Coordinates of C-alpha atoms in Angstrom, one line a residue:
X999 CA 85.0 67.5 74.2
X1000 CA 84.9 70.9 73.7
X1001 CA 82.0 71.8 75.1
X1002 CA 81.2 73.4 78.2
X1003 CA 77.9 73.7 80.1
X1004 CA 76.4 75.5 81.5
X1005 CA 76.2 77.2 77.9
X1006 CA 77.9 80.3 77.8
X1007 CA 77.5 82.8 74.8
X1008 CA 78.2 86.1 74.1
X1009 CA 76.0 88.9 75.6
X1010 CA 76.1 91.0 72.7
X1011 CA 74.3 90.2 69.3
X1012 CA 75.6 88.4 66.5
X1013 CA 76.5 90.3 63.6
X1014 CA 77.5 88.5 60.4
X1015 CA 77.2 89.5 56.3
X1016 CA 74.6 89.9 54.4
X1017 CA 72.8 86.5 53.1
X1018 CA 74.8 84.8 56.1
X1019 CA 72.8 82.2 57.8
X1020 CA 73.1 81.5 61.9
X1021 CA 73.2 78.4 62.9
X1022 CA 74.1 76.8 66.2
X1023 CA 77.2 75.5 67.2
X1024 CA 78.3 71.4 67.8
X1025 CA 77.3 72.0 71.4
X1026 CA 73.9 73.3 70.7
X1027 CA 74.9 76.1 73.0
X1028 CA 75.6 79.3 70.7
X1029 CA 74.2 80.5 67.6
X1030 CA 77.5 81.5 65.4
X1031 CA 77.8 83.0 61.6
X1032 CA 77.4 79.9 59.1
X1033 CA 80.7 79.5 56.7
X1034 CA 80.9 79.6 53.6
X1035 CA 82.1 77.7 50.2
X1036 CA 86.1 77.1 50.5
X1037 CA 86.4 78.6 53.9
X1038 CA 87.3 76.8 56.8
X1039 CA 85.0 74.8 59.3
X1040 CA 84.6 72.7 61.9
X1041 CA 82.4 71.5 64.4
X1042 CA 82.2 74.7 66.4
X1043 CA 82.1 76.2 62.9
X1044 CA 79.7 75.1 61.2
X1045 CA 78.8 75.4 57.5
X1046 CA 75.8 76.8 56.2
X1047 CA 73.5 73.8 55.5
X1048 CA 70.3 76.3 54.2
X1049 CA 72.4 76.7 51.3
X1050 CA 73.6 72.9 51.1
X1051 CA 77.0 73.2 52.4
X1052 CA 78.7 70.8 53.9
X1053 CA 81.9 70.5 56.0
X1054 CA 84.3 68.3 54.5
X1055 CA 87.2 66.7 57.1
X1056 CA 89.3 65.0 54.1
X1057 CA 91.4 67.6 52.6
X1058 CA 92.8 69.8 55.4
X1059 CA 92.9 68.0 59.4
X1060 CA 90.7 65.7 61.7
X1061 CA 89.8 68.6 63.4
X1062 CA 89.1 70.7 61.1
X1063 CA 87.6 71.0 57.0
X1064 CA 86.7 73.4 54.4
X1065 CA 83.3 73.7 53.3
X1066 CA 82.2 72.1 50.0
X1067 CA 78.9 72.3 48.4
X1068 CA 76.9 69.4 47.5
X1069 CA 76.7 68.2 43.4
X1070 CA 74.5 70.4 41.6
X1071 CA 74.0 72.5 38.6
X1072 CA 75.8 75.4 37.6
X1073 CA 74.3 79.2 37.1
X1074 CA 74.4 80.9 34.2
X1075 CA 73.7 85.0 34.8
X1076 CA 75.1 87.3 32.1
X1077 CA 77.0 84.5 30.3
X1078 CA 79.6 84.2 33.5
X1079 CA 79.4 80.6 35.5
X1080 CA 78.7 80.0 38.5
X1081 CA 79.0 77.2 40.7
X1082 CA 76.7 75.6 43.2
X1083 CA 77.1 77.6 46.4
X1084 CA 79.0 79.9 45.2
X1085 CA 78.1 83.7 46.6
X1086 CA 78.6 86.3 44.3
X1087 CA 77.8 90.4 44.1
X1088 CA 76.6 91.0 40.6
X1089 CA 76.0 94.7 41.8
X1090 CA 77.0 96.9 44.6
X1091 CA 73.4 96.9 45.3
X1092 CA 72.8 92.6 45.3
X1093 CA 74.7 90.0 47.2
X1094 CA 73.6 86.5 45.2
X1095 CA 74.0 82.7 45.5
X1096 CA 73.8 79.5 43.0
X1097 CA 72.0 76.9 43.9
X1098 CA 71.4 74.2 42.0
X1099 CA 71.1 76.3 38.7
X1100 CA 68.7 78.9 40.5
X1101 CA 70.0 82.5 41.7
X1102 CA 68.5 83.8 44.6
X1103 CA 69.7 87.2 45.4
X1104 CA 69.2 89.6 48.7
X1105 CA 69.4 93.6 48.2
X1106 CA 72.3 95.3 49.9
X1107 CA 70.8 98.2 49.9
X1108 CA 67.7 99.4 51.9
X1109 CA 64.2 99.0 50.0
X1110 CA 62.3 101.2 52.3
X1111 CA 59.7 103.8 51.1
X1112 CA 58.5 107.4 52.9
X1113 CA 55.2 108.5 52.9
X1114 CA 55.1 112.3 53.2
X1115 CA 54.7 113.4 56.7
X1116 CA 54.1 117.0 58.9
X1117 CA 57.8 116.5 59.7
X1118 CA 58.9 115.1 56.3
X1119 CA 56.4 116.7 53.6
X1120 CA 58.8 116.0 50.4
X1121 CA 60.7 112.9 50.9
X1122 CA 63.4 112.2 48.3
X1123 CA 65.9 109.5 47.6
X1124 CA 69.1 110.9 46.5
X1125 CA 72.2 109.2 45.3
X1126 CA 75.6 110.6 46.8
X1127 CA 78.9 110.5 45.1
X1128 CA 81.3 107.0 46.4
X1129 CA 78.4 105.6 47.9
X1130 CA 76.7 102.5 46.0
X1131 CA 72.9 103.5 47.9
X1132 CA 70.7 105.8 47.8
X1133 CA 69.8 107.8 50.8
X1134 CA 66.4 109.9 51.9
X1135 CA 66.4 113.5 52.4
X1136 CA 63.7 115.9 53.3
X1137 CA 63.0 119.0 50.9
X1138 CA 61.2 121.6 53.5
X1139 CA 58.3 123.3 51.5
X1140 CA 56.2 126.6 51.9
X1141 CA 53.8 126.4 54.4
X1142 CA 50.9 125.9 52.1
X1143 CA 52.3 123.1 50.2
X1144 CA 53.3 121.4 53.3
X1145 CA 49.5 121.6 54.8
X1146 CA 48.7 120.3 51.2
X1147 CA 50.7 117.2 51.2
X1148 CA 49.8 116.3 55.0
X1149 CA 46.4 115.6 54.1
X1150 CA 47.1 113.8 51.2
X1151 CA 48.3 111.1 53.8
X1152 CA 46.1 111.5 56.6
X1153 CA 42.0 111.4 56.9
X1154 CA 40.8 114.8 57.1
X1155 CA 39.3 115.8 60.7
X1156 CA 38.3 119.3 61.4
X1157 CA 38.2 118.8 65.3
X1158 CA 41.9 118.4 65.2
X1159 CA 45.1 118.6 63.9
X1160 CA 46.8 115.5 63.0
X1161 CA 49.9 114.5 65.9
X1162 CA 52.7 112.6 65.6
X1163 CA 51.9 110.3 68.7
X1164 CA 48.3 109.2 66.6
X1165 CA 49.8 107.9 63.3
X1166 CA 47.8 105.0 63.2
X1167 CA 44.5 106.9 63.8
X1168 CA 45.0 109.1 61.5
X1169 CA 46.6 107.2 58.4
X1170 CA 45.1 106.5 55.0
X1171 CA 46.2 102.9 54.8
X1172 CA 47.3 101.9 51.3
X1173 CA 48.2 98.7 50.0
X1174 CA 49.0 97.3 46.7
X1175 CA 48.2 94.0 45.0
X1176 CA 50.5 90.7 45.6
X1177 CA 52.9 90.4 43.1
X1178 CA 53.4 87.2 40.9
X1179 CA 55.5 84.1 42.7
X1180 CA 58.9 84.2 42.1
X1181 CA 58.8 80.8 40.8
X1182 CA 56.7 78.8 38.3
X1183 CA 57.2 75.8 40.3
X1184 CA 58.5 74.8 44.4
X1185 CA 59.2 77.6 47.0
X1186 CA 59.3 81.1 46.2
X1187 CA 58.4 85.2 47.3
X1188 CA 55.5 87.4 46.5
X1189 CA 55.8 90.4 47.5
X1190 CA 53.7 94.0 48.4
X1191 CA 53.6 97.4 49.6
X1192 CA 51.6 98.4 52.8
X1193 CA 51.7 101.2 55.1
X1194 CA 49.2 99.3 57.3
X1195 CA 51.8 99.8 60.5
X1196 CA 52.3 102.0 63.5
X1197 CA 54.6 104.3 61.7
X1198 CA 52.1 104.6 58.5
X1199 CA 55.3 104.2 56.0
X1200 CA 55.2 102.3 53.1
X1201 CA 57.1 99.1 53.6
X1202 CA 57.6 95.8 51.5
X1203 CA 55.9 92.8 52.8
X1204 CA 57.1 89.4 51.6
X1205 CA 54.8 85.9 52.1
X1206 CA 56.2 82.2 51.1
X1207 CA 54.6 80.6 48.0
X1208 CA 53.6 77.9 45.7
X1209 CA 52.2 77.8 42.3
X1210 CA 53.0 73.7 42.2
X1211 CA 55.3 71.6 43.4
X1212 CA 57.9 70.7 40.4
X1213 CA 57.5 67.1 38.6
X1214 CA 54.1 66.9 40.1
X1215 CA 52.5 65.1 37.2
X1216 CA 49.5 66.9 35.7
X1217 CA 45.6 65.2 35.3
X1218 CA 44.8 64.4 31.9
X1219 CA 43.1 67.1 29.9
X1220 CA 39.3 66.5 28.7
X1221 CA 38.0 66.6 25.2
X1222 CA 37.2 70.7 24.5
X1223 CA 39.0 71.4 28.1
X1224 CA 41.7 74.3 27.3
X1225 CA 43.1 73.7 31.5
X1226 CA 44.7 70.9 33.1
X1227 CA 43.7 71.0 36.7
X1228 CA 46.8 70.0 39.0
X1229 CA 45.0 67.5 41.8
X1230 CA 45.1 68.5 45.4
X1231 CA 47.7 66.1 47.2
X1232 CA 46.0 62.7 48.2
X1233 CA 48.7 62.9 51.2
X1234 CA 49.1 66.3 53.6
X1235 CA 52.5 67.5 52.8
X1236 CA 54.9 69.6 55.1
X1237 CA 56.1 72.4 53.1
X1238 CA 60.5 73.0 53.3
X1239 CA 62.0 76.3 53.5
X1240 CA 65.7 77.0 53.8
X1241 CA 66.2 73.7 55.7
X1242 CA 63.6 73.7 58.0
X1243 CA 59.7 72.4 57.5
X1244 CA 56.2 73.7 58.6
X1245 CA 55.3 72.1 62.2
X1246 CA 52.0 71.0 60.9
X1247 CA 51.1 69.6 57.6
X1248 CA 48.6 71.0 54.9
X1249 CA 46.4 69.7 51.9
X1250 CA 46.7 73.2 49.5
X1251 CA 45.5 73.5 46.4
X1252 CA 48.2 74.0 43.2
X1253 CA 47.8 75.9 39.7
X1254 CA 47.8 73.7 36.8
X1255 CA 48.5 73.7 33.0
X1256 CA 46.9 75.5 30.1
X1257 CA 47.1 73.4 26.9
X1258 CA 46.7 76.4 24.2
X1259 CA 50.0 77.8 24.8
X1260 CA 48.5 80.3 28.2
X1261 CA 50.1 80.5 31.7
X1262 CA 48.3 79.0 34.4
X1263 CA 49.1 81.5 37.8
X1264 CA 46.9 81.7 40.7
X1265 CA 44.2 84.7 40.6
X1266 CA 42.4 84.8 44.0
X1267 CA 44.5 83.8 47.0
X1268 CA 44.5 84.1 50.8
X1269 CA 47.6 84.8 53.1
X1270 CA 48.0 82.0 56.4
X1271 CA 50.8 82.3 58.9
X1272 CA 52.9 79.2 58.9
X1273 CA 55.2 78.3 61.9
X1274 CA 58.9 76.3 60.5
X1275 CA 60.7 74.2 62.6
X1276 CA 64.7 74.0 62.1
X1277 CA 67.1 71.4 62.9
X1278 CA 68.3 73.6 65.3
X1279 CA 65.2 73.5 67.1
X1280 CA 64.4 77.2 65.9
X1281 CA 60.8 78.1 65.6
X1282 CA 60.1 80.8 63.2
X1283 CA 56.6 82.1 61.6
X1284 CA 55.9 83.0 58.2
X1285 CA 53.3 84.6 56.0
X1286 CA 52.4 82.0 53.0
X1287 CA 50.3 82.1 50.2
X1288 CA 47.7 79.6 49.5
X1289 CA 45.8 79.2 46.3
X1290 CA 41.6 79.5 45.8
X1291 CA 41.8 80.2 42.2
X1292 CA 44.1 80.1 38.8
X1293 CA 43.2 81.6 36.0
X1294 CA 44.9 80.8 32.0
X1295 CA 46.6 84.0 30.3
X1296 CA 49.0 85.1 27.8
X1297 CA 50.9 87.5 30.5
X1298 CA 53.8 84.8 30.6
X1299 CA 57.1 85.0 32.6
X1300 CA 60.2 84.2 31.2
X1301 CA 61.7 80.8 31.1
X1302 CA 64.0 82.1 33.7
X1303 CA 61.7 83.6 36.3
X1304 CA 63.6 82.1 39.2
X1305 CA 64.1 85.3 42.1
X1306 CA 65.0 87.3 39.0
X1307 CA 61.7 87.6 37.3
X1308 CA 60.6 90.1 35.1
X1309 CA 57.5 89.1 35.3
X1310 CA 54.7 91.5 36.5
X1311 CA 51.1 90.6 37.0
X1312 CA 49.8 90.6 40.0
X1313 CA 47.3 88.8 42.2
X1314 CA 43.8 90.0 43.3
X1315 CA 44.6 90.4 47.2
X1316 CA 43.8 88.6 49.9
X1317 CA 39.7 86.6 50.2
X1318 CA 39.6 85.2 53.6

């Protein structure tokens, strides 16, 4: 009854917290700022489904609800509780969330790194009093050291001088290794450091990925065999990320088991753009992860590797 059409939204963009999801309204007009555990909703507010909330119209007014969180299990990070849905800043630096006994976290702060530069030659991150991050500076050199640290970035060429307007041209592109999946089983991030851009800074890539589904049940190891091999599906699957799925569906291949004790991670992998569809009726792309090769090692993560892994190895990069 509310709604009016032709839709009308507001001109200017939407600006809502960190880790905040946008979703649209009941009209399917407006995209508005998803709310959150125990604050008020309704059907022009909305409450943030990617993180399984739901609005509930029982305890408050017909009209309105407050948003509760679907049964799950509880987190357990530094031996405080918390509950399913429930956002919490263990740092000034991370804003985090529990669901269903995983913590996935989002940095506050601004993960960006500086390659030196003619304009920048020494590039330093510098933490200021009162303020939680840390921010660059530039350190202006002698002239010698600042021709020095140019052409440590950029490909020498006699004929001319580097310019600021042919960056790409001119930059040494450098990219490190994939790292390890944040998770040992369903959905998680790998992550990597490229300057292969416009601007030739280093910045953090992220791509979805997969080691195995979880409760995928495993083949049955041979006699001698020290690997289980985890079958490809029989059946395409559509893979599910933050409430929405892929448009098209995919047979990958999944890492399996090592029975002497090892870790079974993948080792040679390729990158693929995959397109998600929302409820909504959002289309977004992203870069995943799919799996040629695992290898078995003893470089294990933790039992708790789930987005706060300490766990390090890395994956040769990308074989197309």
């Amino acid at each position: 009854q509310a709604c009016t059409y032709p839709c009308q939204c507001p001109s200017q963009p939407l600006q809502c917290p960190a880790g905040t999801s946008h979703v649209l309204d009941a009209c399917g007009c407006c995209k508005v700022c998803a709310r959150q555990l125990g604050e008020l909703c309704s059907l022009q507010k909305p409450c943030d489904h990617h993180k399984g909330l739901y609005c509930d119209f029982s305890k408050i007014h017909r009209s309105s609800g407050i948003c509760l969180a679907h049964e799950g299990a509880t987190c357990d990070l530094l031996g405080k509780i918390y509950h399913n849905g429930e956002s919490f800043q263990p740092t000034c630096k991370l804003q985090c969330i529990c669901m269903d006994g995983a913590i996935g976290c989002i940095p506050l702060c601004s993960e960006d790194l500086r390659l030196p530069s003619p304009e920048c030659p020494s590039p330093r991150r510098v933490k200021f009093r009162n303020k939680c991050c840390e921010e660059w500076i530039c350190e202006e050199g002698s002239e010698e050291n600042h021709f020095e640290t140019a052409m440590a970035v950029f490909r020498e060429d006699p004929a001319h001088k580097p310019e600021l307007n042919n960056l790409q041209e001119n930059c040494l592109v450098q990219t490190t290794e994939w790292s390890a999946c944040s998770k040992s089983c369903g959905m998680g991030i790998s992550t990597r450091v490229t300057n292969d851009n416009p601007q030739c800074h280093l910045e953090k890539e992220t791509r979805l990925c997969m080691v195995r589904p979880c409760n995928l049940p495993m083949e049955k190891t041979k006699k001698g065999k020290k690997c289980v091999r985890t079958p490809r599906p029989r059946q395409s699957l559509r893979f599910e990320f933050s409430g929405c799925s892929s448009t098209r569906s995919y047979r990958p291949k999944f890492c399996g088991g090592c029975t002497d004790g090892r870790c079974c991670t993948p080792d040679v992998t390729s990158t693929v753009e995959v397109e998600f569809r929302c409820p909504e009726g959002d289309f977004f792309q992203r870069k995943m992860m799919f799996i040629k090769m695992c290898s078995c090692h003893y470089d294990c993560p933790r039992d708790n590797d789930i987005f706060l892994a300490t766990y390090h190895r890395r994956m040769i990069g990308d074989h197309v």
